[in-house]
Coordinates of C-alpha atoms and ligand atoms in Angstrom, one line a residue:
M1 CA 115.6 54.2 105.2
S2 CA 116.9 50.7 106.1
R3 CA 120.4 50.9 104.5
Q4 CA 123.4 50.9 106.7
I5 CA 126.0 53.7 106.4
G6 CA 128.9 51.3 106.4
T7 CA 132.6 51.8 105.5
E8 CA 131.8 51.1 101.8
A9 CA 128.8 53.4 101.7
L10 CA 128.5 55.5 98.5
V11 CA 127.7 59.1 99.4
L12 CA 126.4 61.6 96.8
G13 CA 127.6 65.1 98.0
I14 CA 125.9 68.3 96.7
E15 CA 127.3 71.8 97.3
T16 CA 125.6 75.0 96.1
S17 CA 126.2 77.4 99.0
C18 CA 127.8 80.2 96.9
D19 CA 128.8 80.3 93.2
E20 CA 130.1 76.8 92.6
T21 CA 127.7 74.1 91.6
S22 CA 129.3 70.8 92.7
A23 CA 128.4 67.1 93.0
A24 CA 130.7 64.3 94.1
V25 CA 130.6 60.6 94.9
V26 CA 132.7 59.5 97.8
R27 CA 133.1 56.0 99.2
G28 CA 133.2 55.5 102.9
G29 CA 133.8 59.2 103.7
Q30 CA 137.4 59.0 102.4
Q31 CA 137.8 57.8 98.8
I32 CA 136.8 60.3 96.2
L33 CA 135.4 58.6 93.1
S34 CA 134.4 61.9 91.4
N35 CA 134.2 65.6 92.4
V36 CA 132.7 67.8 89.6
V37 CA 132.8 71.5 90.2
A38 CA 131.2 74.1 87.8
T39 CA 132.4 77.5 88.7
Q40 CA 130.4 80.7 87.8
D41 CA 133.4 83.0 87.9
D42 CA 132.8 84.2 84.3
L43 CA 129.2 85.3 85.2
H44 CA 130.2 87.3 88.3
A45 CA 133.6 88.7 87.2
V46 CA 132.0 91.7 85.5
F47 CA 130.4 92.7 88.8
G48 CA 133.6 92.1 90.9
G49 CA 131.8 89.7 93.3
V50 CA 129.0 87.2 93.5
V51 CA 125.5 88.3 92.5
P52 CA 123.1 86.1 94.6
E53 CA 120.2 86.0 92.1
I54 CA 122.5 85.1 89.2
A55 CA 124.2 82.4 91.3
S56 CA 121.0 80.7 92.2
R57 CA 119.6 80.8 88.7
R58 CA 122.8 79.2 87.3
H59 CA 122.7 76.5 90.0
T60 CA 119.1 75.7 88.9
E61 CA 120.3 75.4 85.3
V62 CA 123.2 73.0 85.9
I63 CA 122.5 71.0 89.1
T64 CA 121.1 68.0 87.4
L65 CA 123.8 67.9 84.7
I66 CA 126.6 68.2 87.3
T67 CA 125.1 65.5 89.4
H68 CA 124.8 63.1 86.5
K69 CA 128.4 64.0 85.5
A70 CA 129.6 63.1 89.0
L71 CA 127.8 59.8 88.9
H72 CA 129.1 59.0 85.4
Q73 CA 132.7 59.9 86.3
A74 CA 132.4 57.7 89.4
R75 CA 130.9 54.9 87.3
V76 CA 128.1 54.6 89.8
S77 CA 124.4 54.6 89.1
L78 CA 121.9 56.6 91.2
T79 CA 120.4 53.4 92.6
E80 CA 123.7 52.4 94.1
I81 CA 123.9 55.6 96.2
D82 CA 123.5 54.9 100.0
L83 CA 123.3 58.5 101.3
V84 CA 122.8 62.0 100.0
A85 CA 124.8 64.8 101.8
V86 CA 124.0 68.4 101.1
T87 CA 125.2 71.8 102.3
Q88 CA 122.4 73.5 104.3
G89 CA 124.4 76.6 105.4
P90 CA 126.0 78.9 105.9
G91 CA 125.6 80.5 102.4
L92 CA 123.4 82.3 100.0
I93 CA 119.8 81.3 100.7
G94 CA 118.7 81.1 97.1
S95 CA 121.8 79.1 96.2
L96 CA 121.5 76.7 99.1
L97 CA 117.8 76.1 98.3
V98 CA 118.7 74.7 94.9
G99 CA 121.1 72.1 96.3
V100 CA 118.9 71.1 99.2
S101 CA 115.8 70.8 97.0
A102 CA 117.8 68.5 94.6
A103 CA 119.2 66.5 97.4
K104 CA 115.7 66.0 99.0
G105 CA 114.4 65.0 95.6
Y106 CA 117.1 62.3 95.2
A107 CA 116.7 61.0 98.7
A108 CA 112.9 60.9 98.5
T109 CA 112.6 59.2 95.2
L110 CA 115.4 56.7 95.9
G111 CA 114.2 56.0 99.5
I112 CA 117.7 56.7 100.9
P113 CA 118.7 58.8 103.9
L114 CA 119.6 62.5 103.7
V115 CA 122.1 64.4 105.8
G116 CA 122.4 68.2 106.0
V117 CA 126.0 69.5 106.3
N118 CA 127.5 72.6 107.7
H119 CA 129.7 74.1 105.0
L120 CA 132.4 75.1 107.5
E121 CA 132.6 71.6 108.8
A122 CA 132.9 70.3 105.3
H123 CA 135.9 72.6 104.7
V124 CA 137.6 71.3 107.8
M125 CA 136.9 67.7 106.7
S126 CA 138.6 68.3 103.4
N127 CA 141.8 67.6 105.2
F128 CA 140.7 64.0 106.1
I129 CA 139.7 62.9 102.6
A130 CA 142.2 62.1 99.8
P131 CA 142.5 62.8 96.1
P132 CA 142.4 59.5 94.2
G133 CA 145.6 57.5 94.9
Q134 CA 146.8 59.6 97.7
P135 CA 146.4 59.4 101.5
P136 CA 144.6 62.2 103.4
S137 CA 146.8 65.2 104.2
A138 CA 145.8 65.2 107.9
Q139 CA 146.2 62.6 110.5
Q140 CA 143.7 61.7 113.2
L141 CA 145.7 63.6 115.9
F142 CA 143.8 65.7 118.4
P143 CA 143.7 68.5 119.4
T144 CA 144.1 69.7 115.8
L145 CA 144.2 73.4 115.1
C146 CA 142.5 74.5 111.9
L147 CA 142.8 77.8 110.2
L148 CA 139.6 78.2 108.1
A149 CA 140.0 81.0 105.6
S150 CA 137.6 81.5 102.8
G151 CA 135.6 84.2 101.0
G152 CA 132.9 84.3 103.7
H153 CA 134.8 83.1 106.9
T154 CA 138.0 83.4 108.8
S155 CA 138.3 81.4 112.0
L156 CA 140.7 79.5 114.1
I157 CA 139.1 76.2 115.1
L158 CA 140.3 73.8 117.8
M159 CA 139.2 70.3 116.9
R160 CA 139.3 68.0 119.9
Q161 CA 137.7 65.2 118.0
F162 CA 135.8 64.7 114.8
G163 CA 132.6 66.7 115.2
H164 CA 133.9 68.6 118.2
Y165 CA 134.8 72.2 117.4
Q166 CA 135.8 75.2 119.5
S167 CA 136.1 78.6 117.8
L168 CA 139.2 80.4 119.2
G169 CA 138.9 83.4 117.0
E170 CA 136.8 84.9 114.1
T171 CA 137.1 87.8 111.9
R172 CA 135.3 90.9 113.2
D173 CA 134.8 92.4 109.8
D174 CA 136.0 91.1 106.4
A175 CA 137.0 87.5 105.8
A176 CA 140.6 87.0 104.5
G177 CA 139.4 85.9 101.1
E178 CA 137.0 88.9 101.0
A179 CA 139.9 91.2 101.8
L180 CA 141.9 89.7 98.9
D181 CA 138.9 90.0 96.6
K182 CA 138.5 93.6 97.5
A183 CA 142.2 94.4 97.1
A184 CA 142.2 92.7 93.7
R185 CA 139.3 94.9 92.7
L186 CA 141.2 98.0 93.9
L187 CA 144.2 96.9 91.9
E188 CA 142.0 96.0 88.9
L189 CA 143.4 92.5 88.9
G190 CA 140.0 90.7 88.3
Y191 CA 137.8 88.2 90.2
P192 CA 138.2 85.9 92.1
G193 CA 140.8 88.1 93.8
G194 CA 142.8 85.6 95.8
P195 CA 144.4 83.7 92.8
A196 CA 144.8 87.0 90.9
I197 CA 146.7 88.6 93.8
E198 CA 148.8 85.5 94.2
K199 CA 149.7 85.5 90.5
A200 CA 150.6 89.3 90.5
A201 CA 152.5 88.9 93.8
A202 CA 154.8 86.3 92.3
Q203 CA 156.5 89.1 90.4
G204 CA 156.5 91.6 93.3
D205 CA 158.4 92.6 96.4
P206 CA 156.4 91.8 99.5
H207 CA 158.4 94.4 101.5
A208 CA 158.0 97.2 98.9
V209 CA 154.9 98.9 100.4
P210 CA 154.4 99.3 104.2
L211 CA 151.0 98.0 105.3
P212 CA 149.6 97.4 108.8
R213 CA 149.4 94.0 110.5
P214 CA 146.1 94.3 112.3
R215 CA 146.1 92.7 115.8
I216 CA 143.3 92.6 118.4
E217 CA 145.1 92.4 121.8
G218 CA 144.1 89.6 124.1
S219 CA 142.1 87.8 121.4
Y220 CA 142.6 85.5 118.5
D221 CA 140.0 87.4 116.5
F222 CA 141.0 88.9 113.1
S223 CA 140.2 92.2 111.4
F224 CA 141.0 92.9 107.7
A225 CA 138.9 96.0 107.0
G226 CA 141.7 98.4 108.1
L227 CA 144.2 96.7 105.9
K228 CA 141.9 97.1 102.9
T229 CA 141.4 100.8 103.8
A230 CA 145.2 101.3 104.1
L231 CA 145.6 99.9 100.6
A232 CA 142.8 102.1 99.2
R233 CA 144.4 105.2 100.8
R234 CA 147.8 104.3 99.4
L235 CA 146.3 103.9 95.9
Q236 CA 144.7 107.3 96.2
E237 CA 147.9 109.0 97.3
R238 CA 150.2 107.2 95.0
P239 CA 148.4 105.4 92.1
P240 CA 150.6 102.7 90.6
K241 CA 152.1 103.7 87.2
T242 CA 153.7 100.4 86.2
V243 CA 153.0 96.7 86.2
Q244 CA 155.9 96.3 88.6
Q245 CA 154.3 98.7 91.1
V246 CA 151.0 96.8 90.9
A247 CA 152.9 93.6 91.5
D248 CA 154.7 95.1 94.6
L249 CA 151.3 96.3 96.0
A250 CA 149.8 92.8 95.5
A251 CA 152.8 91.1 97.1
S252 CA 152.8 93.5 100.0
F253 CA 149.0 93.0 100.6
Q254 CA 149.3 89.2 100.3
Q255 CA 152.2 89.3 102.8
A256 CA 150.2 91.3 105.3
V257 CA 147.2 89.0 105.1
V258 CA 149.3 85.9 105.5
E259 CA 151.4 87.2 108.4
T260 CA 148.2 88.3 110.2
L261 CA 146.7 84.9 109.8
I262 CA 149.9 83.1 110.8
H263 CA 150.5 85.3 113.9
N264 CA 147.3 84.2 115.6
L265 CA 147.6 80.6 114.5
Q266 CA 151.1 80.3 115.9
A267 CA 150.1 81.8 119.3
A268 CA 147.0 79.6 119.5
A269 CA 148.9 76.5 118.6
Q270 CA 151.3 77.2 121.5
E271 CA 148.6 78.0 124.0
Y272 CA 146.4 75.0 123.2
Q273 CA 149.3 72.6 122.7
A274 CA 148.0 71.6 119.2
K275 CA 149.3 68.2 118.1
Q276 CA 148.7 69.1 114.4
L277 CA 148.0 72.1 112.2
I278 CA 145.7 72.1 109.2
M279 CA 144.1 74.6 106.9
A280 CA 140.9 74.8 104.9
G281 CA 138.9 77.1 102.7
G282 CA 139.7 78.8 99.4
V283 CA 142.5 81.0 100.9
A284 CA 144.3 77.8 102.0
A285 CA 145.2 77.2 98.3
N286 CA 147.6 80.1 98.6
Q287 CA 151.2 78.9 98.3
L288 CA 152.7 81.6 100.6
L289 CA 150.2 80.7 103.3
R290 CA 150.9 77.0 102.9
R291 CA 154.7 77.6 103.2
K292 CA 154.3 79.8 106.3
L293 CA 152.0 77.2 108.0
A294 CA 154.6 74.5 107.2
E295 CA 157.3 76.7 108.9
V296 CA 155.2 77.1 112.0
A297 CA 154.6 73.3 112.2
Q298 CA 158.3 72.7 111.8
L299 CA 159.1 75.1 114.5
Q300 CA 156.7 73.5 116.9
E301 CA 157.7 70.0 115.7
I302 CA 154.2 68.9 114.9
P303 CA 152.7 67.6 111.6
V304 CA 150.9 69.8 109.2
G305 CA 148.2 69.1 106.6
F306 CA 146.5 71.1 103.8
P307 CA 144.1 69.8 101.3
A308 CA 145.0 69.6 97.6
P309 CA 144.2 73.1 96.1
D310 CA 141.0 71.9 94.4
L311 CA 139.7 70.6 97.7
C312 CA 140.4 73.9 99.4
T313 CA 137.9 75.8 97.3
D314 CA 134.2 74.9 97.4
N315 CA 133.5 71.3 96.3
A316 CA 131.1 68.5 97.0
A317 CA 133.6 65.9 98.0
M318 CA 134.2 67.6 101.3
V319 CA 130.4 67.8 101.8
A320 CA 130.1 64.0 101.2
A321 CA 132.9 63.3 103.6
A322 CA 131.4 65.5 106.4
G323 CA 127.9 64.0 105.7
Y324 CA 129.3 60.5 106.0
F325 CA 130.9 61.1 109.4
H326 CA 127.8 63.0 110.6
A327 CA 125.4 60.2 109.5
Q328 CA 127.6 57.6 111.1
R329 CA 127.5 59.3 114.5
Q330 CA 124.1 60.9 114.6
G331 CA 122.1 59.2 111.9
P332 CA 120.5 60.9 108.9
C333 CA 118.2 64.0 109.0
S334 CA 114.6 64.2 108.3
L335 CA 113.5 65.3 104.8
D336 CA 112.2 68.6 106.0
I337 CA 115.6 70.2 106.7
D338 CA 115.9 73.9 106.1
V339 CA 118.7 76.2 104.8
F340 CA 120.5 78.8 106.8
S341 CA 122.4 81.9 105.8
S342 CA 124.5 81.7 108.9
L343 CA 125.2 78.5 110.8
P344 CA 127.7 78.3 113.6
L345 CA 130.1 75.4 113.8
V346 CA 128.5 73.9 116.9
P347 CA 129.8 70.6 118.3
Y348 CA 127.4 67.7 117.8
G349 CA 129.8 65.1 119.3
Q350 CA 129.5 65.4 123.1
L351 CA 132.8 64.5 124.8
Ligands
LIG401 O1 136.1 78.4 100.2 P1 135.8 79.2 99.0 O2 135.9 78.6 97.6 O3 134.4 79.8 99.1 C1 133.8 80.3 100.3 O4 133.3 79.4 101.0 O5 133.9 81.5 100.5 O6 136.8 80.5 99.1 C2 136.8 81.5 98.1 C3 137.8 82.5 98.5 C4 137.8 83.7 97.6 O7 137.8 84.9 98.4 C5 139.1 83.6 96.8 O8 139.6 84.8 96.4 C6 140.0 82.9 97.8 O9 139.1 81.9 98.4 N1 141.1 82.1 97.1 C7 142.4 82.4 97.3 C8 143.1 81.5 96.4 N2 142.2 80.7 95.8 C9 141.0 81.1 96.2 N3 143.0 83.2 98.1 C10 144.4 83.3 98.0 N4 145.1 82.5 97.2 C11 144.5 81.6 96.4 N5 145.3 80.8 95.6
LIG402 ZN1 133.5 77.6 101.2

């Protein structure tokens, strides 16, 4: 464990929290040398959602291959790796165990440090790493307000520094991505639902179908369950008969989700005098949401950042980046780290 985690340190990132098996090599926490993602969408599509047992079994089958692929693409050998970073939660326990076991195996046999990463922090950090040849989308400007919207989480996070997070609002029921996935299932558009809704919505009228904009007074919390129920009721009362009607429903639903997210973000940005707005998580790949966030930032005359779409969805480059910053500040973890189905984004940097 004698190696320094310096600015040129090569970090092997491993991510298996849900249904993506991913490995990446990142230099100095910022420069992505490789970021290999194997999705399992085809395995779960038939069930309309992730089946945990199938997910963990597939992770086991491909984790070694994906890791070797990441090393090969980065032109780095295993013995050159300085640090192994792995997601330890939140996520599916069986899936997390595959990544954490592999990461422990690499760290132990190579005699290099291991760092456990919070998946939510990794999403946030995806704004501060860059695709090859490009600068990071976010600047180091604090307080930064981050909208984290994925299949499992929806939160507004105030970031006062790297490693210092304050949750301003959370979803009280479904996550934004989960709501989009459920809506896509109701509209028979396929899985994963977010991209399917976005594609259908491109041909639809976002004002065609009246849907609620759920608000929780006096709070930055979100709630999406009622919106999904409103769509289900509408489909029962007036089932769509044409492709155009499905597109109108998809566009109206997407508009309602995006406006709900943006409403709280804008209010929080004003109250907390955010100096920068960023987004993270799979839903941040949505073009309408990106446009709306940019409009808010322009209105408030502050910079905006969003990761490249392939860094929004689950990937190991963001895990390597978060692991690098964590290891630099706190040092590595012991080899007996555990996995956690839920893991709050607690600050580890004391200001
Ligand atoms: O961050 P992520 O890959 O996994 C989790 O940590 O949950 O997010 C997956 C979620 C899914 O619900 C998916 O439907 C949604 O992100 N998503 C999108 C888009 N791409 C993925 N939602 C809206 N528009 C997209 N383009
Ligand atoms: Zn995620």
